[in-house]
Coordinates of C-alpha atoms in Angstrom, one line a residue:
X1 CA -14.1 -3.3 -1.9
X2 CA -12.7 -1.3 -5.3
X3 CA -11.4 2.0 -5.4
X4 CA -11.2 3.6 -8.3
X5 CA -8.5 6.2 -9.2
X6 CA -8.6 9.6 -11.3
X7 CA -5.6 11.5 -9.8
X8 CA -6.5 15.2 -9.6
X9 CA -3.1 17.6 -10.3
X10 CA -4.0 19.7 -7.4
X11 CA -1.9 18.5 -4.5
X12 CA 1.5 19.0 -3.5
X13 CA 4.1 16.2 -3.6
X14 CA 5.1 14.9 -0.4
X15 CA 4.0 16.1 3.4
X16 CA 7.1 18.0 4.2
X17 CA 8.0 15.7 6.9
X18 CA 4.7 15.3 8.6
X19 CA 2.5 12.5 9.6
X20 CA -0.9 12.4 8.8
X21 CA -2.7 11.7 11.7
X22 CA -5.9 12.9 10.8
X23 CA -9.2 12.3 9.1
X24 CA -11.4 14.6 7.7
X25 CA -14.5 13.9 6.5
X26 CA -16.4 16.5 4.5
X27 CA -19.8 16.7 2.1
X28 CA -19.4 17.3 -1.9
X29 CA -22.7 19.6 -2.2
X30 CA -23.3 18.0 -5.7
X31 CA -23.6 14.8 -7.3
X32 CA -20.6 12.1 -7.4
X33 CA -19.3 12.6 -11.1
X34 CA -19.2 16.5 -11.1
X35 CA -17.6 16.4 -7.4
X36 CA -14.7 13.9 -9.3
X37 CA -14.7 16.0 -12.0
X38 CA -14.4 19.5 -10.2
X39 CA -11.9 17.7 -7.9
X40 CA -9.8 16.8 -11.2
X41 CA -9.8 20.1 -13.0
X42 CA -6.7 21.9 -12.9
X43 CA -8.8 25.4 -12.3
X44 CA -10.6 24.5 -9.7
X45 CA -7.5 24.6 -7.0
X46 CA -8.5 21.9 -4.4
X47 CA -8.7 18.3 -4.3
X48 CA -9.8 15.4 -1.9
X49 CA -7.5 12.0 -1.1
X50 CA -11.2 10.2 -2.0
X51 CA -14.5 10.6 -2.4
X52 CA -17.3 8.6 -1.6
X53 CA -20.6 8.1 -3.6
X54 CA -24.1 7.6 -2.3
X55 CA -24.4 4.0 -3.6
X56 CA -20.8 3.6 -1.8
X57 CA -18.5 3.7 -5.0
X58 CA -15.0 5.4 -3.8
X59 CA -12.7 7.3 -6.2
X60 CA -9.3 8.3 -5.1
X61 CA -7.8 11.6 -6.4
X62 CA -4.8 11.9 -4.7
X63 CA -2.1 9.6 -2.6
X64 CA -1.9 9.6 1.0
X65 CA 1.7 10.3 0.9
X66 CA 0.8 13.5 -0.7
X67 CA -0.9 17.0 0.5
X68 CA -4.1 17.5 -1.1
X69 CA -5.9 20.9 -1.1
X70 CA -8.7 20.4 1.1
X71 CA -8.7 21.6 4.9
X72 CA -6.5 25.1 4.2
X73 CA -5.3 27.3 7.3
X74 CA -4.2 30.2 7.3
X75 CA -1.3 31.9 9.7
X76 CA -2.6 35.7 9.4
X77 CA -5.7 36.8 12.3
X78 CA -7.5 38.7 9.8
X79 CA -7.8 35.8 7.7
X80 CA -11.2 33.7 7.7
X81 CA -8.9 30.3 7.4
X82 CA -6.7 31.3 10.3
X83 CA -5.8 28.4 12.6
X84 CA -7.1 30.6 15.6
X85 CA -10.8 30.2 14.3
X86 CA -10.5 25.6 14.6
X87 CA -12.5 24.3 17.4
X88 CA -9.7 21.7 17.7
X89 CA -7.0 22.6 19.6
X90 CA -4.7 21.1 18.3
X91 CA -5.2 22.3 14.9
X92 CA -4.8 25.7 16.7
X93 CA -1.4 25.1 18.6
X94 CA -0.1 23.5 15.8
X95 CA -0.6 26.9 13.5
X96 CA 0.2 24.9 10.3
X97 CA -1.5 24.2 7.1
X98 CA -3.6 21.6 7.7
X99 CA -3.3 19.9 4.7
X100 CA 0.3 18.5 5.7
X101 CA -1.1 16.2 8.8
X102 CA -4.9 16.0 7.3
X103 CA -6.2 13.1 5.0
X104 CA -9.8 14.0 3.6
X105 CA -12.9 12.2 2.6
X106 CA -15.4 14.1 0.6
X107 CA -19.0 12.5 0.9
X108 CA -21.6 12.8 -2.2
X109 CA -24.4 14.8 -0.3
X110 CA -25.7 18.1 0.0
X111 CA -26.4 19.5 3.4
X112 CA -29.5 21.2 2.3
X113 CA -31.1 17.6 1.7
X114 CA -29.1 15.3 4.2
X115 CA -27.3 17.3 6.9
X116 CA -24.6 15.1 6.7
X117 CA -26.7 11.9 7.0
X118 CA -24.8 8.9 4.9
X119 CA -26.9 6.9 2.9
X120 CA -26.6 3.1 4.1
X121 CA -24.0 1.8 1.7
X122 CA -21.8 4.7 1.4
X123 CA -21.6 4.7 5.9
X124 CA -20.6 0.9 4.6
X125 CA -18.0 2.3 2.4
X126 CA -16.8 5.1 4.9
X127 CA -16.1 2.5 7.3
X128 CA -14.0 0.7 5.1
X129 CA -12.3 3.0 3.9
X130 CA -11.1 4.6 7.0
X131 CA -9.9 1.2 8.1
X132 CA -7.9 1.3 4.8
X133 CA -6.4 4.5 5.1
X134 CA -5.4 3.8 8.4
X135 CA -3.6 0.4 7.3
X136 CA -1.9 2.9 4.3
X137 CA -0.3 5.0 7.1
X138 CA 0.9 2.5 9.4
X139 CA 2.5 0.7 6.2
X140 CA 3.8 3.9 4.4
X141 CA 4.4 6.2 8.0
X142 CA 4.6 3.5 10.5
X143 CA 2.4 4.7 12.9
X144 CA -1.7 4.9 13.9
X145 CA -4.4 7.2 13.5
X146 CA -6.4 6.7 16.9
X147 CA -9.8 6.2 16.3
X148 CA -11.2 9.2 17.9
X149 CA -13.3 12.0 18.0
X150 CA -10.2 13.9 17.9
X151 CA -8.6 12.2 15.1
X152 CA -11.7 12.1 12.8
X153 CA -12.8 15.1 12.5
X154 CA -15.7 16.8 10.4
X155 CA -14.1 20.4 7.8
X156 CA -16.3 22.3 10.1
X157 CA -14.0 21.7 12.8
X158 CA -10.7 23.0 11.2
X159 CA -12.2 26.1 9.1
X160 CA -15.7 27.2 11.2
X161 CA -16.0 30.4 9.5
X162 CA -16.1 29.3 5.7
X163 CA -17.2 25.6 5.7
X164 CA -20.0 26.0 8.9
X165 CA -22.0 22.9 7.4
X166 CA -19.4 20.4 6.2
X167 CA -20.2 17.8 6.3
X168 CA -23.2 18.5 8.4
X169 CA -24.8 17.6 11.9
X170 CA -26.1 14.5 11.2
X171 CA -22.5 13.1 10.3
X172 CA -22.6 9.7 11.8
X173 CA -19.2 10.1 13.7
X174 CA -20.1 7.8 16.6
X175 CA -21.3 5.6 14.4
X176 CA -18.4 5.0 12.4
X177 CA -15.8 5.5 15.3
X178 CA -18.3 2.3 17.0
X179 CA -18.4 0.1 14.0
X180 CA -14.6 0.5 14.1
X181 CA -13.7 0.1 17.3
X182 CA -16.1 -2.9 18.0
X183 CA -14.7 -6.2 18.1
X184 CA -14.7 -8.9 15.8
X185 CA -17.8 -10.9 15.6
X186 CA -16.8 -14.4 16.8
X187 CA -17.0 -17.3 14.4
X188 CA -19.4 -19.7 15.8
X189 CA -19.4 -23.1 14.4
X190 CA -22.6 -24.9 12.6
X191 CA -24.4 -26.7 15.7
X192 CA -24.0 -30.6 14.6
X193 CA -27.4 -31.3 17.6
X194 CA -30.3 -32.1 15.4
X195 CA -33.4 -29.7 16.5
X196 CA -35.0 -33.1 17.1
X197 CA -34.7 -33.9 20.7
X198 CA -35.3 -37.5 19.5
X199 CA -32.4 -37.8 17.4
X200 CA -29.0 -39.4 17.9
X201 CA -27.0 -36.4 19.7
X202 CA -24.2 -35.2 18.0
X203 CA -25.2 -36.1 14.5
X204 CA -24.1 -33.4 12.1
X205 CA -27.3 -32.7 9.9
X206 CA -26.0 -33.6 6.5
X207 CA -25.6 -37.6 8.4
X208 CA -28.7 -37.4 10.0
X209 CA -31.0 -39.3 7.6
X210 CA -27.9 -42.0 7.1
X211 CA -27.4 -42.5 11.0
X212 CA -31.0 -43.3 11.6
X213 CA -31.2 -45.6 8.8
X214 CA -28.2 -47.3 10.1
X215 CA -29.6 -47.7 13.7
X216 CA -33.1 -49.1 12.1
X217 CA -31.1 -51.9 10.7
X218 CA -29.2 -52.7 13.1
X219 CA -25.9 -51.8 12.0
X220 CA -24.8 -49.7 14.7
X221 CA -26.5 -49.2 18.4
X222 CA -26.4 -45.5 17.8
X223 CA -23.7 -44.0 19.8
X224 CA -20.6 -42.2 19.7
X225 CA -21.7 -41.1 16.1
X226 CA -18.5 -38.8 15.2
X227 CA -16.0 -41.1 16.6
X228 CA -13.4 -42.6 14.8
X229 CA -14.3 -45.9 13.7
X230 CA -11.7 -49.1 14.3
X231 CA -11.3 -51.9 11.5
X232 CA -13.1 -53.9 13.8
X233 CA -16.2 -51.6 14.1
X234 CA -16.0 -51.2 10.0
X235 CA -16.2 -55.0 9.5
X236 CA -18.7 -56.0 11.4
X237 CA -20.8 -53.3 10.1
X238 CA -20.1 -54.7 6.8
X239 CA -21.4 -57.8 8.1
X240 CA -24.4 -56.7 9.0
X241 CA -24.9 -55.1 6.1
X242 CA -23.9 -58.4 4.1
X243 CA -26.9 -60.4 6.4
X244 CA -29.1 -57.5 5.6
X245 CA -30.0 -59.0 2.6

């Protein structure tokens, strides 16, 4: 899967020291190109790591290594951005901007239309993308971002007060969190058995017409089909061949 990159100016170089160990996932309430554009103009005054289209395209607007201007906290009580207000504890004991530990994911949507819902390909592209940010940070941080409720995190959940709906109710959370915690499908081999109970077992299908040719004419009995065959074997099948004719 692409991403495509327009870097937006708004962030701040660097983490100052932290680890991000966060993702949050929040809801553009617009279209794709004017979220990507809003996120990339200087006077606007926030930003996104990425953003994720309805049709699954992702742009990325800032690096992971750096603080982009997206889940804001504030230290003063009387503010509506103070840490105090999260519902995530630890976004409360930690009583720091949560921008330094947070990497965020806006989602083309608005809430009065979808309530959060993802459109097929874009859950597709979410999922992806998660699983590549999380790669980024073990290779530029050394270290995980657990795949939990507790690590990926709707904006609602960090400032309550000013962003109640972002990215919405219907946010498939436990769907991503699933997709990415499930295990690998396992690889299972073509099945060489013909359908037809009455043909030679073990005849891969691409042989089958060959193999029962070659028993009709006598030159083999029909068994052991995908054994290796000896010189001897070879030459007399040549030799019936030869008397074929």
């Amino acid at each position: 899967m692409n991403i495509e990159r327009r870097m937006s100016p708004n962030f701040n170089q660097g983490r100052r020291g932290h680890v991000p160990d966060m993702i949050v996932c929040h809801i553009t309430e617009g279209a794709f190109a004017g979220a990507v554009n809003w996120l990339a103009n200087p006077a606007s005054g926030v930003s996104a790591h990425f953003v994720v289209a309805r049709d699954g395209r992702i742009t990325q607007m800032v690096e992971i290594a750096d603080m982009a201007w997206a889940n804001g906290t504030a230290a003063a009580t009387s503010s509506n951005l103070w840490n105090g207000h999260a519902t995530l504890p630890v976004v409360r004991t930690r009583n720091i901007n949560a921008n330094l530990y947070t990497i965020s994911i806006e989602h083309e949507g608005r809430f009065a239309e979808t309530k959060g819902a993802l459109a097929p390909q874009q859950l597709d592209a979410t999922v992806w993308l998660i699983g590549h940010i999380r790669e980024e940070v073990r290779r530029l941080f050394g270290t995980d971002i657990p795949i939990t409720r507790q690590n990926i995190v709707g904006h609602h959940e960090i400032t309550p007060r000013t962003r109640p709906n972002c990215p919405g109710a219907q946010f498939p959370f436990d769907e991503i969190i699933a997709r990415l915690t499930a295990p690998p499908a396992p690889i299972t081999p073509p099945d060489p058995t013909p359908t037809d109970p009455n043909a030679p077992q073990g005849v891969s299908n691409f042989a089958r017409e060959a193999w029962e040719w070659g028993i009709k004419n006598g030159l083999t009995d029909g068994t052991n089909p995908r054994n290796t065959a000896t010189r001897e074997q070879l030459m007399t099948i040549l030799h019936r061949y030869h008397n074929l004719s």
